[in-house]
Short mmCIF file of C-alpha atoms in Angstrom, two decimals:
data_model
loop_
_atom_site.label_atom_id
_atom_site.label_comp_id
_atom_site.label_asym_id
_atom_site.label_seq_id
_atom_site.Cartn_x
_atom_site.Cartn_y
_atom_site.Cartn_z
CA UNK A 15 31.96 28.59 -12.13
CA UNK A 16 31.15 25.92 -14.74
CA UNK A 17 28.60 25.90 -17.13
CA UNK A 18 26.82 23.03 -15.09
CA UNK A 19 26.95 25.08 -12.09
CA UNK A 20 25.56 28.02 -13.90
CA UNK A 21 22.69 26.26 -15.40
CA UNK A 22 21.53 25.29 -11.63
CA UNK A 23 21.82 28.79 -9.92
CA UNK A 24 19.47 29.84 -12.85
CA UNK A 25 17.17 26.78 -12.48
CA UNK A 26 16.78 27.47 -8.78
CA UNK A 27 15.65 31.27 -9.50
CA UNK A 28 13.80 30.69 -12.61
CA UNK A 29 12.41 26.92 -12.31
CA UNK A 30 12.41 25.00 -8.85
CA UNK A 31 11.17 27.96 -7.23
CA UNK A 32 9.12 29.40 -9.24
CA UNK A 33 5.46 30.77 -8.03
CA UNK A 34 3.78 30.12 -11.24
CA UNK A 35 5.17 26.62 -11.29
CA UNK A 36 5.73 25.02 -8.18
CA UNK A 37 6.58 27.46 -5.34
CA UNK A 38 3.70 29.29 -3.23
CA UNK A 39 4.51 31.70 -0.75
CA UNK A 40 4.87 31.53 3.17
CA UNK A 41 5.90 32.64 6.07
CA UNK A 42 9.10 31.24 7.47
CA UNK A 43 10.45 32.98 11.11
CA UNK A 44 8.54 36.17 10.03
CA UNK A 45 9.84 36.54 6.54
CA UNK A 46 7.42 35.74 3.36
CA UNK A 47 9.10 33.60 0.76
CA UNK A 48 8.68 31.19 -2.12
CA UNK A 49 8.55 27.66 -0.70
CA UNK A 50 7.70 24.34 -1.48
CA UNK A 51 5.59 21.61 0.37
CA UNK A 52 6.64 17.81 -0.63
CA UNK A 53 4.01 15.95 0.71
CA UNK A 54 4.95 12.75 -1.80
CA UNK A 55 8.44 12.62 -0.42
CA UNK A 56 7.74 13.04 3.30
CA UNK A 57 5.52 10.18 2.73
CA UNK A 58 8.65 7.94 1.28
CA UNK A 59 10.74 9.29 3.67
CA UNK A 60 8.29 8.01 6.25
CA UNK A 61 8.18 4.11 4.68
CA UNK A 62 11.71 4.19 4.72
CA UNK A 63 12.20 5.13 8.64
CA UNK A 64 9.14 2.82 8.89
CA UNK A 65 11.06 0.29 10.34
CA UNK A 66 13.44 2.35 12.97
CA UNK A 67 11.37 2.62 15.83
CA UNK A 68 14.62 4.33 17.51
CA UNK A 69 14.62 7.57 15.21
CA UNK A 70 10.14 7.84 15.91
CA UNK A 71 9.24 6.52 19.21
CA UNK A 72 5.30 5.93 18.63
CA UNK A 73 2.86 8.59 19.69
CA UNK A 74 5.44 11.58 19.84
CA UNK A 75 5.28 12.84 16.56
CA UNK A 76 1.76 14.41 15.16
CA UNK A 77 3.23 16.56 12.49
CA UNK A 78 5.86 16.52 9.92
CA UNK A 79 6.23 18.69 6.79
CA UNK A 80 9.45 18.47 4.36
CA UNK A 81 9.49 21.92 2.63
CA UNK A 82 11.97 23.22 -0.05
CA UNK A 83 13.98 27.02 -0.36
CA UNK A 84 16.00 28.81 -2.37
CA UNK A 85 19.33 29.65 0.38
CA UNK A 86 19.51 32.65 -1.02
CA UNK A 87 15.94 33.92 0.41
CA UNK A 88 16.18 31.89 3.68
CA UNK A 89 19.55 32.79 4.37
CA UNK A 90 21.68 30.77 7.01
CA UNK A 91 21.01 26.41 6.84
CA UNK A 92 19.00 25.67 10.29
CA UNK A 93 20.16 23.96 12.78
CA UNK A 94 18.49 20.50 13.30
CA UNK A 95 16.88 20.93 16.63
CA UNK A 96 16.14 24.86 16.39
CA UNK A 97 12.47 25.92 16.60
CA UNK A 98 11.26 27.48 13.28
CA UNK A 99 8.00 29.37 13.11
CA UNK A 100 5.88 28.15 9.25
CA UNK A 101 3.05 30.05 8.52
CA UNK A 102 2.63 30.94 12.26
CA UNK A 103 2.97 27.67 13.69
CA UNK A 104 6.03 26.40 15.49
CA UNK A 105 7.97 23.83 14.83
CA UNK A 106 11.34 21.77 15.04
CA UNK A 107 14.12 21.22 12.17
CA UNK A 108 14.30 17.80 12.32
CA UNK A 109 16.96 17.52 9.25
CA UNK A 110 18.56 20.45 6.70
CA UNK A 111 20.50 19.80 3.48
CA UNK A 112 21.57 22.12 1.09
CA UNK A 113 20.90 20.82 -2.08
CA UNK A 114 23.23 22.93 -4.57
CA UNK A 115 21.20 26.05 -2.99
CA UNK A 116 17.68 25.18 -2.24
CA UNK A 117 17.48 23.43 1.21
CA UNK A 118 15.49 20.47 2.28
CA UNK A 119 13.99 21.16 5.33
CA UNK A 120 12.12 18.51 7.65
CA UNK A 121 10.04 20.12 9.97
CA UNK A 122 8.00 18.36 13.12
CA UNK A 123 5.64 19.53 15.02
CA UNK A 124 5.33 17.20 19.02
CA UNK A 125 3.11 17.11 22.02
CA UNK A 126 5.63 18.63 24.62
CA UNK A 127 4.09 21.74 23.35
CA UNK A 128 5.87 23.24 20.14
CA UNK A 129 3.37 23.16 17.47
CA UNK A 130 0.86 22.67 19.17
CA UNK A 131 -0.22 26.17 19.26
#
């Protein structure tokens, strides 16, 4: 591995993750681990898709949340579509990345029922 790649793998154990920095814990499918709420990004993310009324149809979506783990606590990268329980509440993956070992995970909550309980 490169010295580059190094660097990272310790900057996603030590930095981006970290619970006295960033990072609080939660529960994700029944397992507590560190994790990360963007709130500032979702809301970018949101201006940007703004204008594609295909990808949001209005009313359907009441709940997003774009959260951030290290792969090596979460294990396998989600399937978009599967339902994924966060801090007891259900939701859908709407999008997962793998960003050099800490996923990006979109999460919505919708009317037809999941999240809603």
């Amino acid at each position: 591995m490169s010295a580059f790649k190094d660097q990272i793998e310790t900057d996603n154990q030590t930095v981006f993750v970290n619970t006295d920095e960033f990072a609080d814990m939660h529960c994700i499918d029944g397992e507590i681990m560190p994790c990360m709420i963007d709130n500032n990004e979702m809301i970018d993310r949101e201006r940007r898709y703004n204008n594609k009324r295909d990808l949001y149809a209005d009313g359907i979506y009441k709940k997003e949340l774009l959260i951030y783990v290290r792969a090596s606590d979460f294990g396998a990268l989600p399937a978009i579509g599967r339902v994924m329980m966060f801090d007891k509440k259900q939701y859908l993956v709407a999008d997962a990345i793998d960003e050099q070992g800490i996923y990006s995970i979109t999460l919505t909550a919708n009317r037809s029922g999941v999240g809603s309980r």
